[in-house]
Amino acid sequence: MKRLYFLFLAGLLVLQRELTEALSERQEQQADLPPRGWNSYDSFSWIISENEFLHNAEIISKRLLPYGYKYVVVDFLWYRRKVNGAHTDSLGFDVIDKWGRVIPDPWRWPSSRGGKGFSEVAKKVHDMGLKFGIHVMRGISTQAVNANSLILDTIKGGAYEESGRQWRGKDIGLPERACAWMPHGFMSVNTKTGAGKAFLRSLYHQYAEWGVDFVKHDCVFGDDLDVKEISHVSEVLKELDHRILYSISPGSSVTPAMAKDVSSLVNMYRITGDDWDTWGDVAAHFNKSRDFAAAKMIGASGFQGKSWPDLDMLPLGWLTDPGSNQGPHRKSKLSPDEQRTQMTLWSMAKSPLMFGGDMRKLDERTYGLITHPVLLEINSFSTNNMEFPYITGRKNLKSGKGILNWQSRNSKNKSASDRRVLALSSCKDQKGKGWAVETIDEDLKRICWKDDFGIKDDPPVCLYKKKPQLTSDEEAIYMQQYQGNFHLLTTDTIDFCLDASPNRKLTSKELKTCSLSSCTWNSNQMWELNSNGTLVNSYSGLCAAVKMVKANFISSGIRSWIATGRQGEIYVSFFNLSPDTMVISANILDLARVLPGRDSRKASCRYSEVFSGRDYGVAKQSISIEVEMHASALFILSCTFS
Ligand SMILES: *[C@@H]1O[C@H](CO)[C@@H](O)[C@H](O)[C@H]1NC(C)=O
Ligand SMILES: *[C@@H]1O[C@H](CO)[C@@H](O)[C@H](O)[C@H]1NC(C)=O
Ligand SMILES: *[C@@H]1O[C@H](CO)[C@@H](O)[C@H](O)[C@H]1NC(C)=O
């Protein structure tokens, strides 16, 4: 079993190598797959130098390019002089040319001297086999407006003239439309004027001349939405001989409706605010990515190719702080489990993967995570990616006080947070007569509750019947006292047993909810089915019945995603966003239900969990696993449905 799993992994490694080759062949379609690369912001804020950048690029070309990470992007303020008083929203420290365009700070980017801009850096990056990207802001810099610079007409050459006069920065800058998050630095230009359009064209023509392959255009999306500028830049990029991948930012307040207005004009767009290395930031991405998947935005038509909802860079490894004037100096604050959760969600949601850590101090664990072959396979090639809502979970305190419950998921009853739970009451209670044995196959029997509470679409409440594993001493006691009794398991594969009582015998008639714990040889966990359909616990003498209760106590903190692979495999990830260890389960018929053309009445799935490497064999009913706080599990299933 293990061997099969590793063969599968080895296959993926080969596929991953093919991916790099496939990428270079498919020049026609931009962003055919979610783009992948490195961005300087998380580790250097704005202060990166040419040496530091090229050093990082060199390592990326050796260690990450084989995994498809091919864009290396200089993030914001590469034109700002790094001197006393300069910071992320200072005014007057930017280097601009005579046409009011920002150019690289020659002290930090020495190869830019003599009007060469980024061309030398781009050439070196290309020689490494990588693509070169830059971050740019909306419109025009406040400094160029204040300097009232002439505007370059790239079509006719020379200063832009219209109506018999030369146009300047003050004619096109819109001070009332300053960038909300950098109000002193940049403002929109008036795209209704020919001069405004000419100015934007002069910027992007210059980027193309430098050899820029990727532009992250900031302060035009989300709270700073400027559809006119995005449309115009997209048109200008179309005119160019040189292909530039078009990315827009920021992503605060972005909705699928807002994205639909611009997604065909760009290749990637942020859908969240900046993501940093806090658990809250990671958790905030679940609802957003779910909504964009549901709106069919993943891999939708984009600028000269496809477009991708962007969950932002991966702040892992060796980092700096948001907006800081300081370079990399600390480790990511996310725990290893949280980092894996982030990488797993980014992969299941097919987000662009832009690594943010300093490559010069990349630790092996982080490297293993961002080059994980299964995650990268899912990120590039999976389809039908979506949140999978039909999961149940329960707390797993080590003492075993988890409450067994089944979430109602009838679409007509969506608003009701109804749960069917197991409760104990007197065996004389007529309401307890609802159990019957069902045979699934010769090895597996289950005991199901007959009342479906009118929720016809929901699977019945069933427990799996199993004779306890006993030592020879225990076997003797069992034969004497418990002959015919059995354990009741919550799934057909994982050993969690229905436990009638905590540690004391129940004497009162009050309803007591059943709990779950690891299966042990213990009379609390011994059950017998009476011929009148009651299910009696050997220790307490009480009977189990299923009740409908209103509760919203369990699944708020658990999430799941599903996707299909290109070899027909199914990927299912479970995420535990709660602070408790949870046991998360899904019914395999429900997996079939959400995937196109797979609706069926019977299923059998061979499955393994990727992070543990554990092969679980075959499941016919459900999959289930214990997931630690903020951690995730990832299953690969190979199913037959009938
Ligand atoms: C996420 O979505 C769920 C379901 O729509 C909603 O109940 C919850 O409040 C949302 N969480 C956040 C943080 O918006
Ligand atoms: C919704 O659930 C309630 C139980 O909470 C049930 O009585 C009712 O019939 C259900 N409605 C539909 C339309 O299924
Ligand atoms: C069902 O049968 C058991 C065992 O014979 C008995 O103790 C119990 O009272 C019965 N319950 C009902 C509701 O008939």
XYZ file of C-alpha atoms and ligand atoms in Angstrom:
684
model
C 0.000 0.000 0.000
C 2.749 2.416 0.971
C 4.586 1.517 -2.209
C 1.638 2.514 -4.343
C 1.542 5.872 -2.623
C 5.221 6.540 -3.267
C 4.900 5.471 -6.878
C 2.150 8.029 -7.168
C 4.415 10.698 -5.639
C 7.250 9.799 -7.983
C 4.821 10.185 -10.877
C 3.976 13.662 -9.682
C 7.637 14.663 -9.579
C 7.976 13.714 -13.227
C 4.804 15.645 -14.035
C 6.198 18.648 -12.206
C 9.291 18.614 -14.411
C 7.059 18.425 -17.451
C 5.238 21.432 -16.090
C 8.325 23.655 -16.302
C 8.810 22.633 -19.904
C 5.128 22.997 -20.734
C 5.195 26.507 -19.275
C 7.847 27.766 -21.673
C 6.097 26.236 -24.664
C 2.792 27.870 -23.947
C 3.777 31.451 -24.641
C 0.555 32.028 -26.538
C -1.703 31.795 -23.498
C -0.698 34.051 -20.628
C -1.064 32.625 -17.129
C -2.343 29.309 -18.406
C -1.615 27.991 -14.919
C -1.619 30.004 -11.680
C 1.608 32.066 -11.888
C 4.392 31.219 -9.465
C 7.419 33.158 -8.291
C 9.029 35.300 -5.624
C 8.286 38.836 -4.442
C 10.633 40.990 -2.360
C 8.020 42.649 -0.124
C 7.652 40.148 2.740
C 11.391 39.979 3.362
C 12.660 43.424 2.330
C 9.664 45.767 2.537
C 10.814 48.516 0.115
C 14.539 48.730 0.794
C 15.957 45.921 -1.364
C 19.135 46.610 -3.348
C 20.271 45.294 -6.724
C 22.777 42.935 -5.094
C 20.223 41.520 -2.693
C 17.677 41.097 -5.447
C 20.030 39.342 -7.840
C 21.365 37.131 -5.069
C 17.816 35.987 -4.297
C 17.081 35.488 -8.005
C 20.205 33.360 -8.401
C 19.066 31.003 -5.634
C 15.521 30.912 -7.003
C 16.814 29.901 -10.431
C 18.620 26.957 -8.861
C 16.168 25.845 -6.191
C 12.669 27.036 -7.108
C 12.601 27.355 -10.881
C 12.500 23.550 -11.242
C 9.165 23.762 -9.374
C 7.665 26.377 -11.656
C 8.559 29.468 -9.590
C 9.718 31.650 -12.465
C 8.735 35.280 -11.803
C 11.021 37.340 -9.571
C 9.342 40.595 -8.640
C 10.771 43.786 -7.097
C 8.045 45.158 -4.878
C 7.233 48.796 -4.191
C 9.299 51.995 -4.052
C 12.342 50.844 -6.045
C 12.554 54.523 -7.130
C 12.686 55.936 -3.576
C 16.072 57.006 -2.224
C 16.906 55.200 1.008
C 17.990 58.193 3.110
C 16.987 59.678 6.454
C 13.347 60.751 6.369
C 12.330 58.484 3.507
C 9.636 55.943 4.331
C 6.662 54.248 2.719
C 4.510 57.404 2.521
C 7.109 60.159 2.422
C 7.134 62.791 -0.307
C 10.114 64.149 -2.215
C 12.556 61.235 -2.145
C 11.650 59.648 -5.479
C 13.891 59.590 -8.530
C 11.957 60.705 -11.620
C 13.013 61.355 -15.199
C 12.224 64.490 -17.219
C 8.906 62.941 -18.351
C 7.690 62.533 -14.778
C 8.274 58.766 -14.734
C 9.787 57.021 -11.727
C 13.123 55.320 -12.402
C 15.178 52.998 -10.153
C 17.079 54.680 -7.312
C 20.647 54.684 -8.736
C 22.181 54.201 -5.262
C 20.259 50.992 -4.647
C 20.210 49.939 -8.338
C 23.644 50.988 -9.656
C 23.165 49.270 -13.035
C 20.302 51.687 -13.773
C 22.674 54.652 -14.110
C 22.945 56.335 -17.480
C 19.248 55.954 -18.295
C 19.318 52.174 -18.367
C 16.494 51.693 -15.893
C 15.992 48.015 -15.077
C 17.336 46.700 -18.387
C 20.578 45.297 -16.944
C 18.774 43.627 -14.068
C 16.155 42.183 -16.421
C 18.879 40.823 -18.678
C 20.619 39.087 -15.762
C 17.316 37.661 -14.570
C 16.543 36.350 -18.061
C 19.989 34.774 -18.258
C 19.084 32.827 -15.125
C 16.059 31.430 -16.943
C 13.653 33.551 -14.888
C 11.104 36.255 -15.695
C 11.448 39.755 -14.280
C 8.637 41.632 -12.538
C 8.135 45.030 -10.924
C 5.541 46.628 -8.661
C 4.091 49.941 -9.853
C 1.584 52.352 -8.355
C -1.563 53.912 -9.786
C -1.371 56.965 -12.009
C 1.357 59.528 -11.482
C 3.637 60.358 -8.560
C 2.772 63.456 -6.542
C 6.365 64.489 -7.063
C 5.950 64.510 -10.869
C 2.771 66.559 -10.512
C 4.546 69.008 -8.209
C 7.448 69.205 -10.677
C 4.831 69.694 -13.425
C 6.866 67.474 -15.742
C 6.257 67.346 -19.475
C 4.537 64.212 -20.776
C 6.195 61.957 -23.318
C 4.291 61.076 -26.478
C 5.662 57.617 -27.296
C 3.822 57.501 -30.629
C 5.062 60.756 -32.170
C 8.121 61.192 -29.958
C 8.828 64.314 -27.892
C 6.454 66.172 -25.586
C 2.748 65.434 -25.836
C 0.902 68.238 -27.626
C -2.779 68.741 -28.121
C -4.868 71.839 -28.845
C -1.689 73.719 -29.662
C 0.031 73.270 -26.299
C 2.336 70.961 -24.403
C 0.639 69.036 -21.595
C 2.168 68.595 -18.161
C 1.821 66.683 -14.914
C -0.589 69.203 -13.357
C -2.934 68.813 -16.347
C -3.497 65.136 -15.771
C -2.993 64.482 -12.017
C -6.194 64.125 -9.959
C -5.189 65.134 -6.382
C -8.710 64.327 -5.141
C -8.019 60.745 -6.189
C -4.835 60.130 -4.242
C -3.990 56.520 -3.459
C -5.866 55.766 -0.229
C -3.079 53.714 1.291
C -0.205 55.968 0.165
C -1.850 59.402 0.007
C 1.373 61.410 -0.339
C 2.911 59.271 -3.016
C 0.568 58.794 -5.964
C -2.690 59.917 -7.541
C -4.836 58.802 -10.470
C -4.436 60.448 -13.865
C -7.340 61.711 -15.906
C -7.788 58.984 -18.527
C -10.402 61.102 -20.315
C -7.592 63.270 -21.650
C -5.229 62.234 -24.428
C -2.362 63.407 -22.220
C -3.450 61.163 -19.344
C -3.541 58.192 -21.680
C -0.194 59.165 -23.220
C 1.393 59.323 -19.771
C 0.259 55.801 -18.845
C 1.415 54.540 -22.238
C 4.844 56.147 -21.706
C 5.213 54.187 -18.452
C 4.387 50.762 -19.829
C 6.363 51.240 -23.035
C 9.361 51.962 -20.869
C 8.775 48.860 -18.737
C 8.618 46.773 -21.918
C 11.861 48.354 -23.168
C 13.544 47.411 -19.933
C 12.448 43.802 -20.457
C 9.863 43.655 -17.666
C 7.703 40.496 -17.946
C 5.338 41.000 -15.019
C 3.692 44.107 -13.612
C 2.011 44.215 -10.220
C -0.142 47.314 -10.561
C -1.055 48.544 -7.111
C -3.647 50.952 -5.749
C -6.079 50.323 -8.598
C -8.225 47.521 -7.158
C -10.216 46.766 -4.002
C -10.739 49.883 -1.906
C -8.755 51.835 -4.524
C -10.668 50.558 -7.543
C -9.904 52.481 -10.738
C -11.483 50.532 -13.593
C -10.530 53.196 -16.143
C -6.854 52.930 -15.393
C -6.931 49.122 -15.390
C -8.720 49.122 -18.766
C -6.324 51.594 -20.274
C -3.206 49.826 -19.021
C -4.597 46.531 -20.320
C -5.036 48.137 -23.760
C -1.515 49.536 -23.708
C -0.093 46.127 -22.765
C -1.941 44.617 -25.731
C -0.125 46.992 -28.107
C 3.292 45.803 -26.955
C 5.424 43.246 -28.780
C 6.747 42.124 -25.405
C 4.355 39.984 -23.316
C 3.711 41.316 -19.823
C 1.716 39.412 -17.239
C -0.741 41.793 -15.590
C -1.430 41.582 -11.843
C -3.549 44.050 -9.836
C -3.787 44.972 -6.168
C -4.820 45.570 -3.368
C -7.612 43.171 -2.463
C -9.416 44.667 0.518
C -13.238 44.672 0.033
C -12.982 42.806 -3.265
C -16.110 40.841 -4.196
C -16.678 38.462 -7.118
C -18.925 41.140 -8.684
C -16.093 43.689 -8.579
C -13.626 41.165 -9.979
C -15.957 40.260 -12.857
C -15.622 43.820 -14.163
C -11.865 43.495 -14.601
C -10.874 39.822 -14.607
C -10.791 39.590 -18.411
C -8.352 42.544 -18.479
C -5.771 41.058 -16.102
C -4.038 37.778 -15.232
C -4.269 37.882 -11.465
C -6.053 40.040 -8.932
C -5.848 40.156 -5.171
C -9.007 39.161 -3.310
C -7.888 39.909 0.254
C -5.983 42.583 2.104
C -2.264 42.041 2.673
C -1.525 38.626 4.066
C 1.044 38.555 6.841
C 2.220 35.818 9.129
C -0.603 35.876 11.644
C -3.202 33.151 12.079
C -6.026 35.684 11.643
C -4.720 36.570 8.188
C -4.608 32.930 7.122
C -8.098 32.219 8.483
C -9.548 35.306 6.755
C -8.775 33.729 3.374
C -11.193 30.818 3.679
C -14.453 32.664 3.047
C -12.979 34.825 0.291
C -11.493 31.947 -1.654
C -14.716 29.952 -1.222
C -16.762 32.792 -2.711
C -14.486 33.184 -5.743
C -14.466 29.440 -6.383
C -18.268 29.379 -6.176
C -18.444 32.283 -8.636
C -16.339 30.208 -11.105
C -13.557 32.778 -11.127
C -10.634 30.360 -10.784
C -8.862 30.260 -14.141
C -11.553 32.341 -15.863
C -10.737 34.159 -19.055
C -8.104 36.852 -18.528
C -5.692 39.182 -20.303
C -4.385 37.311 -23.366
C -5.033 34.105 -21.448
C -6.428 33.328 -18.022
C -7.003 35.113 -14.728
C -6.586 33.936 -11.146
C -7.922 35.155 -7.784
C -4.753 35.935 -5.825
C -4.568 35.155 -2.095
C -1.310 37.173 -1.782
C 2.300 36.220 -1.145
C 3.401 33.450 1.208
C 5.053 35.103 4.251
C 7.095 32.049 5.216
C 10.724 31.605 6.168
C 12.904 34.672 6.901
C 10.966 37.947 6.868
C 10.678 41.616 7.729
C 7.627 43.531 9.042
C 4.829 45.243 7.097
C 5.871 48.653 5.728
C 9.163 48.552 7.610
C 12.420 50.377 6.762
C 14.286 47.250 7.755
C 15.339 44.175 5.808
C 14.830 40.497 6.716
C 15.497 39.880 10.392
C 13.047 37.357 11.831
C 11.318 34.028 11.281
C 7.704 33.648 10.166
C 5.427 33.727 13.198
C 3.109 31.030 11.859
C 3.440 27.583 13.410
C 4.433 24.740 11.073
C 0.790 23.529 11.070
C -0.458 27.012 10.200
C 2.057 27.311 7.393
C 0.933 24.016 5.943
C -2.699 25.099 6.223
C -1.854 28.244 4.305
C 0.026 26.404 1.554
C -2.745 23.805 1.308
C -5.524 26.383 0.964
C -3.494 28.397 -1.572
C -3.015 25.182 -3.558
C -6.602 23.919 -3.356
C -7.854 27.395 -4.359
C -5.303 27.573 -7.194
C -3.953 30.896 -6.019
C -0.795 32.239 -7.638
C 2.111 31.168 -5.390
C 4.526 34.014 -4.770
C 7.018 33.102 -2.062
C 7.981 36.017 0.202
C 10.871 34.782 2.361
C 14.541 35.695 1.947
C 16.028 32.923 -0.205
C 19.477 33.412 1.312
C 18.189 32.031 4.620
C 15.657 29.513 3.379
C 15.292 26.653 5.885
C 14.666 23.105 4.718
C 11.191 22.772 6.223
C 9.930 25.878 4.432
C 11.622 24.726 1.237
C 9.930 21.334 1.507
C 6.562 22.974 2.010
C 6.695 25.381 -0.927
C 7.979 22.653 -3.245
C 5.639 19.924 -1.993
C 4.951 17.832 -5.107
C 1.313 17.017 -4.343
C 0.435 20.589 -3.378
C 2.092 21.955 -6.525
C 0.323 19.365 -8.668
C -3.015 20.437 -7.161
C -2.147 24.110 -7.564
C -1.315 23.734 -11.242
C -3.528 21.011 -12.592
C -6.526 20.211 -10.427
C -10.046 21.115 -11.549
C -13.486 21.492 -9.942
C -11.820 23.267 -7.011
C -14.368 24.321 -4.417
C -15.171 24.403 -0.765
C -16.751 21.144 0.328
C -19.427 21.935 2.909
C -20.643 18.478 3.895
C -18.274 17.727 6.711
C -18.916 17.040 10.334
C -16.584 17.453 13.214
C -16.357 17.060 16.879
C -13.944 18.073 19.529
C -11.580 15.390 20.524
C -10.536 16.053 24.052
C -8.062 13.393 24.973
C -10.458 12.107 27.619
C -12.998 11.513 24.901
C -15.895 13.876 25.462
C -16.605 14.594 21.831
C -20.288 14.729 21.059
C -21.493 12.682 18.186
C -23.677 14.663 15.827
C -24.854 14.667 12.245
C -25.307 17.969 10.532
C -28.513 18.391 8.621
C -27.774 19.621 5.168
C -31.113 19.601 3.445
C -30.970 22.603 1.126
C -34.553 23.574 1.952
C -33.638 23.637 5.593
C -30.373 25.512 5.152
C -31.139 28.179 7.714
C -31.767 25.674 10.451
C -28.650 24.694 12.286
C -30.331 21.409 13.104
C -28.264 18.532 14.293
C -29.194 14.995 14.914
C -27.477 13.937 18.091
C -27.392 10.758 20.093
C -28.921 10.973 23.520
C -29.372 8.418 26.290
C -32.645 7.721 28.011
C -34.528 4.940 29.708
C -34.943 1.793 27.662
C -38.628 1.841 28.441
C -39.026 5.002 26.398
C -40.941 4.100 23.211
C -38.927 6.735 21.319
C -35.837 4.592 21.678
C -37.164 1.836 19.411
C -35.586 3.019 16.178
C -32.545 0.864 15.477
C -32.013 -1.844 12.869
C -29.014 -3.742 11.511
C -27.971 -3.247 7.905
C -25.459 -5.470 6.188
C -23.082 -3.666 3.883
C -20.928 -6.620 2.972
C -19.756 -9.746 4.708
C -17.238 -7.842 6.863
C -19.239 -4.785 7.661
C -22.531 -4.289 9.441
C -24.019 -1.075 10.592
C -26.816 -0.114 12.917
C -28.993 2.669 11.586
C -31.690 4.888 13.000
C -34.871 4.547 10.962
C -36.409 8.010 11.449
C -35.086 10.505 8.911
C -36.979 13.426 10.528
C -38.387 14.298 7.138
C -34.944 15.239 5.820
C -35.006 12.864 2.907
C -31.743 13.903 1.288
C -29.591 13.385 4.327
C -27.781 10.117 4.859
C -29.227 8.098 7.731
C -27.614 8.124 11.135
C -25.570 4.946 11.257
C -22.893 3.450 13.449
C -20.552 0.649 12.539
C -20.729 -2.557 14.492
C -17.530 -4.213 15.532
C -16.516 -6.888 17.982
C -13.908 -5.397 20.309
C -10.261 -6.424 19.982
C -9.514 -8.445 23.086
C -6.598 -10.058 24.813
C -7.187 -13.679 25.839
C -7.977 -12.671 29.472
C -10.486 -10.122 28.278
C -11.950 -12.634 25.850
C -12.926 -14.831 28.807
C -14.720 -11.970 30.570
C -16.355 -10.959 27.339
C -17.744 -14.449 26.752
C -19.071 -14.513 30.310
C -20.620 -11.064 30.588
C -20.935 -9.426 27.221
C -21.569 -12.167 24.701
C -23.312 -10.596 21.722
C -22.256 -7.067 22.675
C -20.261 -4.918 20.334
C -18.435 -1.666 19.885
C -20.099 1.092 17.884
C -17.736 3.043 15.687
C -18.421 6.337 14.010
C -16.818 5.417 10.694
C -15.831 2.205 9.036
C -12.134 3.004 9.175
C -11.256 4.976 12.268
C -11.442 3.747 15.801
C -13.613 6.136 17.748
C -16.194 4.399 19.863
C -19.526 5.455 21.165
C -19.163 5.884 24.892
C -22.311 5.891 27.002
C -21.055 7.483 30.104
C -18.156 9.430 31.409
C -16.767 7.771 34.475
C -19.768 7.375 36.679
C -22.891 5.371 36.285
C -25.900 7.419 35.247
C -28.703 7.073 37.705
C -31.018 9.910 36.830
C -33.490 9.764 33.995
C -32.223 13.017 32.536
C -31.142 12.938 28.943
C -27.461 12.642 28.619
C -25.721 13.135 25.319
C -23.437 10.363 24.223
C -19.775 11.008 23.691
C -16.932 9.453 21.787
C -13.540 8.276 22.792
C -10.766 6.035 21.646
C -11.949 2.448 21.566
C -11.013 0.484 24.638
C -12.187 -2.636 26.334
C -14.588 -0.996 28.716
C -18.228 -1.689 29.473
C -19.071 1.986 28.823
C -18.481 1.136 25.203
C -20.394 -2.146 25.090
C -23.741 -2.113 23.317
C -26.448 -4.614 22.569
C -29.341 -4.424 20.142
C -32.658 -5.618 21.609
C -35.205 -7.335 19.409
C -37.634 -4.413 19.966
C -35.173 -2.037 18.285
C -33.650 -0.426 21.356
C -29.881 -0.072 21.691
C -28.767 -0.611 25.250
C -25.495 0.259 26.885
C -24.085 -2.467 29.109
C -22.688 -0.189 31.772
C -25.469 2.335 32.375
C -28.370 0.213 31.209
C -29.621 3.249 29.297
C -30.693 3.255 25.668
C -29.502 5.473 22.827
C -31.927 7.442 20.686
C -31.401 10.010 17.961
C -32.877 13.444 18.582
C -33.089 16.539 16.522
C -31.619 19.562 18.270
C -30.917 23.127 17.329
C -27.247 23.733 17.720
C -24.452 25.503 15.999
C -21.770 24.210 18.195
C -19.522 22.174 16.031
C -18.590 22.883 12.477
C -17.945 26.631 12.533
C -14.268 25.990 13.001
C -13.756 23.337 10.350
C -13.460 23.681 6.602
C -12.856 21.422 3.673
C -11.982 21.758 -0.019
C -12.327 19.295 -2.838
C -10.782 19.089 -6.309
C -10.193 16.492 -8.979
C -6.796 15.587 -10.367
C -5.773 15.000 -13.932
C -5.446 11.254 -13.422
C -8.984 10.978 -12.088
C -7.951 11.156 -8.449
C -9.936 13.204 -5.939
C -8.239 15.566 -3.501
C -9.951 16.436 -0.238
C -8.408 18.736 2.345
C -9.705 19.189 5.889
C -8.804 22.347 7.803
C -9.233 22.854 11.518
C -9.513 26.598 12.170
C -10.616 26.063 15.758
C -8.409 26.066 18.852
C -9.404 22.475 19.699
C -8.273 19.204 18.245
C -11.123 18.036 16.014
C -12.082 14.806 14.362
C -13.343 15.756 10.900
C -15.356 13.391 8.745
C -16.938 13.321 5.312
C -19.254 10.837 3.692
C -17.790 9.590 0.413
C -21.136 9.626 -1.358
C -21.215 13.358 -0.657
C -17.852 13.758 -2.379
C -19.374 12.123 -5.440
C -22.417 14.347 -5.192
C -20.581 17.655 -5.545
C -18.362 16.524 -8.435
C -19.775 16.733 -11.935
C -21.134 13.486 -13.345
C -20.267 11.468 -10.277
C -23.613 11.256 -8.516
C -24.045 7.694 -7.387
C -25.511 5.438 -4.752
C -22.475 3.323 -3.977
C -18.841 4.192 -3.726
C -15.613 2.624 -2.733
C -12.491 4.733 -2.340
C -8.941 3.726 -1.759
C -7.326 6.625 0.052
C -4.213 7.926 1.688
C -3.315 11.033 3.658
C -0.532 13.048 2.059
C 1.210 14.729 5.010
C 1.474 11.595 7.139
C 2.027 9.340 4.114
C -0.463 6.952 5.694
C -2.410 4.623 3.447
C -5.906 4.065 4.854
C -6.949 1.279 2.523
C -10.498 1.223 1.235
C -13.460 3.208 2.569
C -17.011 2.460 1.563
C -18.777 4.963 3.772
C -16.728 7.835 5.074
C -13.312 9.257 5.656
C -12.324 10.705 8.972
C -9.211 12.009 10.660
C -8.117 13.820 13.760
C -6.751 17.282 12.954
C -4.849 19.431 15.445
C -5.594 23.098 16.080
C -4.972 25.203 12.902
C -3.639 22.156 11.068
C -4.839 20.443 7.930
C -5.070 17.016 6.372
C -4.964 16.209 2.682
C -6.405 13.035 1.215
C -5.872 11.546 -2.219
C -8.734 9.241 -3.103
C -9.107 6.860 -5.933
C -12.788 5.961 -6.115
C -15.165 3.785 -8.029
C -18.759 4.927 -8.076
C -21.790 2.971 -9.141
C -17.750 33.023 6.679
O -18.901 32.524 6.050
C -19.837 31.944 6.945
C -20.937 31.301 6.143
O -21.369 32.110 5.109
C -20.348 33.028 7.895
O -21.262 32.461 8.802
C -19.168 33.608 8.642
O -19.589 34.667 9.459
C -18.115 34.117 7.669
N -16.938 34.503 8.412
C -16.386 35.671 8.262
C -15.172 35.907 9.088
O -16.817 36.502 7.499
C -36.956 21.229 8.152
O -36.558 20.644 9.357
C -37.586 20.463 10.334
C -36.965 19.847 11.559
O -36.142 20.761 12.161
C -38.682 19.585 9.769
O -39.733 19.491 10.698
C -39.196 20.157 8.462
O -40.131 19.300 7.880
C -38.039 20.385 7.489
N -38.501 21.042 6.289
C -38.241 20.598 5.057
C -38.792 21.382 3.948
O -37.553 19.615 4.855
C -37.214 -3.347 24.660
O -36.671 -4.591 25.102
C -35.846 -4.535 26.268
C -35.255 -5.926 26.498
O -36.210 -6.903 26.375
C -36.666 -4.017 27.444
O -35.865 -3.965 28.605
C -37.234 -2.665 27.110
O -38.039 -2.165 28.137
C -37.990 -2.675 25.808
N -38.342 -1.323 25.487
C -39.469 -0.959 24.913
C -39.682 0.498 24.720
O -40.296 -1.769 24.533
